[in-house]
Short mmCIF file of C-alpha atoms in Angstrom, two decimals:
data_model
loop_
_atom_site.label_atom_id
_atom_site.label_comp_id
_atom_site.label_asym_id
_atom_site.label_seq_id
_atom_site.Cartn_x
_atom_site.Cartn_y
_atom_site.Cartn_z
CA UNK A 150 71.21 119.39 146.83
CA UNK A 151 74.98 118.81 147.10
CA UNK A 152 75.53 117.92 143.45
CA UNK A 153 73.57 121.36 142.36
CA UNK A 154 76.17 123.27 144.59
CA UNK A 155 79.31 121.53 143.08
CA UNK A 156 78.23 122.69 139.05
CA UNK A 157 80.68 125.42 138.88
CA UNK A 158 79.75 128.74 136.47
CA UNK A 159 79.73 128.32 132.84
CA UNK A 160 82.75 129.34 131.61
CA UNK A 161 82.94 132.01 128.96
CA UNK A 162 83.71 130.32 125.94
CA UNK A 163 80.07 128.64 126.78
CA UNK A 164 78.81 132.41 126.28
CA UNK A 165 80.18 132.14 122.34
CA UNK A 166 79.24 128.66 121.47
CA UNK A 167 75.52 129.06 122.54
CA UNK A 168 74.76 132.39 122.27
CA UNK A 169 71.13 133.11 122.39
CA UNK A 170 70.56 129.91 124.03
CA UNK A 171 73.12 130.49 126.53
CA UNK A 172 70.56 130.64 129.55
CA UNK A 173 69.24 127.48 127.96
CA UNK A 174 72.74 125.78 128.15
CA UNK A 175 72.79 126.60 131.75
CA UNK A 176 69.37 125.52 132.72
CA UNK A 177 70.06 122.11 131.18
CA UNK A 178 73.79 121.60 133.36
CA UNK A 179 71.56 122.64 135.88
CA UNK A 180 68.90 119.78 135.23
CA UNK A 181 72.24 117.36 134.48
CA UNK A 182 73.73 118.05 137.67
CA UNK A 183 70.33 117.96 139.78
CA UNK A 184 67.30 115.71 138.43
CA UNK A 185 70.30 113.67 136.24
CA UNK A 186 72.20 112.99 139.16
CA UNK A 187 69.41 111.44 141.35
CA UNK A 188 67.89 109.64 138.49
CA UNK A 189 71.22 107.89 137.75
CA UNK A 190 71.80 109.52 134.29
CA UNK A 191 74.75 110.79 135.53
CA UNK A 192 77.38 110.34 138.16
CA UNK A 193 77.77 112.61 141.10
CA UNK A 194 81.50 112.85 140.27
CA UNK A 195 81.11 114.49 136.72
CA UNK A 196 79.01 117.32 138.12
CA UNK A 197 81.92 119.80 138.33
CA UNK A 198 83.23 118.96 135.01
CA UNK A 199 79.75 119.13 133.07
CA UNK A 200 80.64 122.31 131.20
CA UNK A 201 84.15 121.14 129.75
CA UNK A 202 83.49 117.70 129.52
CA UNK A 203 80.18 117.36 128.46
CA UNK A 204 78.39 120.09 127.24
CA UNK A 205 80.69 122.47 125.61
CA UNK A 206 82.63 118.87 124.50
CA UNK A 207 80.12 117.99 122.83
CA UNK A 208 78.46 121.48 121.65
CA UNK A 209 81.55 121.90 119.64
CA UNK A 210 80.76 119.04 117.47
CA UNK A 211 78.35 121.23 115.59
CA UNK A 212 81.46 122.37 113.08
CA UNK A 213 81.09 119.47 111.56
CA UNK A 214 77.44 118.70 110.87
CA UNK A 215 76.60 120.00 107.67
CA UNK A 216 73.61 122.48 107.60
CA UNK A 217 69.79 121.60 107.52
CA UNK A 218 70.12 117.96 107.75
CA UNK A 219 68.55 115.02 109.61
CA UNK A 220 69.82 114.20 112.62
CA UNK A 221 70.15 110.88 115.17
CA UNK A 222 71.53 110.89 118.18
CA UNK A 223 71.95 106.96 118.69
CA UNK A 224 71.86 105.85 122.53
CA UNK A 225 71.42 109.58 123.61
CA UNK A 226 71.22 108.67 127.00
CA UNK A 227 71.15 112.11 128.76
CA UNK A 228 70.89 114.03 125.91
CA UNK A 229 74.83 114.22 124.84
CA UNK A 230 75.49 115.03 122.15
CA UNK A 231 71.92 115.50 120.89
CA UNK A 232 70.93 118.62 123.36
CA UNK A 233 73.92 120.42 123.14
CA UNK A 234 74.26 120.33 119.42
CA UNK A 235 70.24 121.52 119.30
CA UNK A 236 71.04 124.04 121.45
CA UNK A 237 73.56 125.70 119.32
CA UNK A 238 72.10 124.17 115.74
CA UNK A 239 68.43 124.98 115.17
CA UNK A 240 68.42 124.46 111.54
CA UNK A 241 68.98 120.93 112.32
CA UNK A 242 66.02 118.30 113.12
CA UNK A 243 67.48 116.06 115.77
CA UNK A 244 65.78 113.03 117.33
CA UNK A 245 67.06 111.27 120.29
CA UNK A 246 66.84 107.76 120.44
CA UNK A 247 66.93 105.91 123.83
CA UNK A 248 65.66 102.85 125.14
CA UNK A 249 65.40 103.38 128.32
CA UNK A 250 62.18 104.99 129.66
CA UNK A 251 63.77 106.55 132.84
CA UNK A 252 65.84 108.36 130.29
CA UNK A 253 63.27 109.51 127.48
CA UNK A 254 60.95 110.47 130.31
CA UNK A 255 64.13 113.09 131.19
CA UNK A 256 64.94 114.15 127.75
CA UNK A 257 61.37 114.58 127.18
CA UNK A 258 61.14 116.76 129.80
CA UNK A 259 64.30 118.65 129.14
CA UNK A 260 63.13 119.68 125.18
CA UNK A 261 59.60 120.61 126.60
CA UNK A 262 61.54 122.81 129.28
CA UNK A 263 63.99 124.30 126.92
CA UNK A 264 61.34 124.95 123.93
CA UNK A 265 63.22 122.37 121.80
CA UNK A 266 60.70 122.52 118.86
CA UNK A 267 63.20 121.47 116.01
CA UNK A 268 64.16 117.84 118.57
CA UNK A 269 62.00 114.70 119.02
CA UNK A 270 62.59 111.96 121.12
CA UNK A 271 62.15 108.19 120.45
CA UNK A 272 62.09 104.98 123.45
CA UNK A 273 63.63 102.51 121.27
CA UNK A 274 67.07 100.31 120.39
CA UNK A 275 68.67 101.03 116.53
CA UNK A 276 67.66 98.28 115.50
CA UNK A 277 64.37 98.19 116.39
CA UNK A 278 63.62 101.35 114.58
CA UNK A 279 65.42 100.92 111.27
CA UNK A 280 62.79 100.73 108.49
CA UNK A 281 60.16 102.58 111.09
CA UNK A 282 61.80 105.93 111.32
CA UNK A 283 62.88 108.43 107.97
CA UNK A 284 66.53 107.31 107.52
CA UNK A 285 69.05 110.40 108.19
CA UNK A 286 71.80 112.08 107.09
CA UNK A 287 73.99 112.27 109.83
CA UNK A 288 73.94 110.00 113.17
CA UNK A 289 75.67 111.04 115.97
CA UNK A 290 76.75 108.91 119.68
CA UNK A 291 79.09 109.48 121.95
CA UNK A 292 80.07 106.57 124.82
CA UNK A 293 77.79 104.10 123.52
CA UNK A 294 79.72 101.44 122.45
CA UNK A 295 83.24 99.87 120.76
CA UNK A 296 82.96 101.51 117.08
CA UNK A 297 82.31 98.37 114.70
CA UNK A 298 79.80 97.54 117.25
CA UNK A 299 78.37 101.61 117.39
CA UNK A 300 78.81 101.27 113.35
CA UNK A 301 76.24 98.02 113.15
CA UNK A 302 73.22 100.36 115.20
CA UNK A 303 74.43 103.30 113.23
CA UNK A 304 74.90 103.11 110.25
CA UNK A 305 71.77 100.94 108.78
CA UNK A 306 69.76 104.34 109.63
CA UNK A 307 71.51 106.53 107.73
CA UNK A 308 70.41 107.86 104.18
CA UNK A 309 72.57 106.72 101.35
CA UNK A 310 75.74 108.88 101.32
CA UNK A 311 74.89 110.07 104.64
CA UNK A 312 77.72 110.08 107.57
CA UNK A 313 78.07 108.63 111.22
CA UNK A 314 79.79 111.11 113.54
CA UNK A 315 81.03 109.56 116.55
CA UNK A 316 82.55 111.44 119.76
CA UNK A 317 85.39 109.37 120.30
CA UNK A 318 88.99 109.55 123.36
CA UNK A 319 92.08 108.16 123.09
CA UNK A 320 91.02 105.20 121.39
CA UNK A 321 89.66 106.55 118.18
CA UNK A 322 92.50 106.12 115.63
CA UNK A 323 93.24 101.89 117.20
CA UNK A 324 89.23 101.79 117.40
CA UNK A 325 89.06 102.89 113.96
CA UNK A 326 91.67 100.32 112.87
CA UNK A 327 90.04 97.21 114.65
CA UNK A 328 86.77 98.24 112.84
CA UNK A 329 87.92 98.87 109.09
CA UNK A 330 86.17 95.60 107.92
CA UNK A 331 83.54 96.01 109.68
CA UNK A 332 82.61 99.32 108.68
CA UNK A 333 83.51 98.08 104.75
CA UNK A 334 80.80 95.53 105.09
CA UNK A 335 78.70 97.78 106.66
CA UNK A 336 79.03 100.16 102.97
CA UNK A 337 81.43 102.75 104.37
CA UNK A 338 83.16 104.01 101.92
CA UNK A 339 85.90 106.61 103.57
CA UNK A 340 86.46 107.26 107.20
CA UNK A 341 88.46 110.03 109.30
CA UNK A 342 89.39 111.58 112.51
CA UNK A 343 88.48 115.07 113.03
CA UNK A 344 89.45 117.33 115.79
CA UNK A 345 87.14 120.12 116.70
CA UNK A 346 86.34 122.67 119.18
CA UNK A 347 90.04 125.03 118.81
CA UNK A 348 89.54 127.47 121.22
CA UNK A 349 86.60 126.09 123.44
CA UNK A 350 87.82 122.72 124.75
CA UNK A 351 90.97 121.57 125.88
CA UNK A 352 91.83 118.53 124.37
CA UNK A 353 90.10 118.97 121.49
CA UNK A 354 86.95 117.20 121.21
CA UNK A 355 88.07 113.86 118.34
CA UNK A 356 85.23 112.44 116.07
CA UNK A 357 85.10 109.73 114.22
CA UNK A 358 83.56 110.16 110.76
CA UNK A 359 82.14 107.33 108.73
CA UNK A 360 80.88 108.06 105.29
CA UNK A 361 78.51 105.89 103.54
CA UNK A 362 77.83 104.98 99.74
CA UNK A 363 74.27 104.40 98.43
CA UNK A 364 73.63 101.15 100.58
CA UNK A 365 73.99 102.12 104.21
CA UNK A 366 74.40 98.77 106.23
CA UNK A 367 75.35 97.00 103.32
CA UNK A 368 73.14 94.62 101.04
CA UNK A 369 71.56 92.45 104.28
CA UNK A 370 70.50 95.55 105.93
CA UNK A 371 68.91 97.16 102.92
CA UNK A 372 66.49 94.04 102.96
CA UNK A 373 65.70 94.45 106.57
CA UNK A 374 65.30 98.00 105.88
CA UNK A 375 62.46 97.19 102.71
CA UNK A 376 60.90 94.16 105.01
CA UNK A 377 59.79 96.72 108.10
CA UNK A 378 58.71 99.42 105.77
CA UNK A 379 56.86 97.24 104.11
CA UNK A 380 55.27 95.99 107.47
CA UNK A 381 55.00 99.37 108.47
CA UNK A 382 52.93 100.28 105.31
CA UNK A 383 50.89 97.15 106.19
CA UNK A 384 50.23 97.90 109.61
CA UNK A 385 49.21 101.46 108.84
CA UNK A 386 46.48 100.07 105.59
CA UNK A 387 44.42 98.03 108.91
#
């Protein structure tokens, strides 16, 4: 296919950042730029930028993630962040979350391909899931939506004193602004902008970080939380 023959070599700095999985990393811009392409995940257009723009972009938000911890990749879409970062982070346990089933039956496909034991993926909206799936420690998106709005599907699943990690352009330190009440109400209780990947990526890759205290989505969400686990518990007693 034309797309397959525009996705130029990895660079080398891909050779550092995922190391053993290296081959892996390659196979999946290879299933990006050919089965992602005619299944709409992606446009034909970003095909010759996958490695800067995409994978290695978001790859290099693994110095921030703190070891051994829960992850969500909210809205994960093609799998970015969520693949890259389990490429390079296999002490982490990732699940993708995705509600569209064109895209989970891809990212499915893509962890069974690439031996992905430590990811799982889950068809579903944020919202839908909170009280139904473990609560995390960190949550991770990237070009999913406006941040207060990102903030109201992230945040509720995170653990208390957990963090929301958000890939973020231009727009991070006025999106960041606009959101500060939000996010208060939500039970954020510091937030940052980060700049990662020195050395790999060119601009630097910016995230968003959103910390939570011990009520994650506030006082309203922490009751929605209790109601579904309670159904849950219900639901699993018939």
């Amino acid at each position: 296919m034309t797309e397959a023959a525009e996705l130029p070599p990895a660079p080398e700095q891909a050779r550092t950042v995922f190391g053993d999985r290296f081959a892996d990393a390659v196979r999946y811009a290879e299933l990006l730029a050919e089965a992602g392409v005619q299944r709409g995940l992606i446009g034909p257009r970003e095909v010759p930028r996958l490695w800067e723009r995409h994978l290695l972009n978001c790859a290099v938000l693994s110095e921030v993630v703190p070891e051994g911890v829960t992850v969500c990749d909210v809205g994960s879409g093609a799998g970015l962040p969520g693949i890259p970062l389990a490429l390079v982070r296999e002490d982490l346990k990732i699940t993708l979350l995705e509600p569209l089933l064109r895209r989970t039956n891809f990212l499915t496909e893509v962890v069974e391909l690439l031996g992905l034991d430590h990811v799982t993926v889950v068809r579903g909206r944020a919202e839908e899931v909170m009280g139904k799936v473990p609560s995390v420690h960190v949550v991770t998106a990237r070009a999913v939506a406006p941040l207060d709005r990102l903030a109201t599907w992230g945040i509720p699943l995170l653990r208390p004193y957990g963090e929301m990690l958000a890939l973020k352009g231009d727009t991070a330190e006025e999106e960041l602004k606009s959101a500060a009440t939000a996010l208060s109400k939500l039970g954020a209780v510091e937030t940052s902008i980060l700049h990662v990947g020195e050395g790999v990526v060119d601009p630097l890759s910016t995230v968003v970080r959103v910390e939570v205290g011990e009520s994650p989505g506030g006082v309203r969400f922490a009751a929605k939380k209790a109601k579904a686990a309670r159904a849950g518990r219900a639901r699993r007693r018939r």
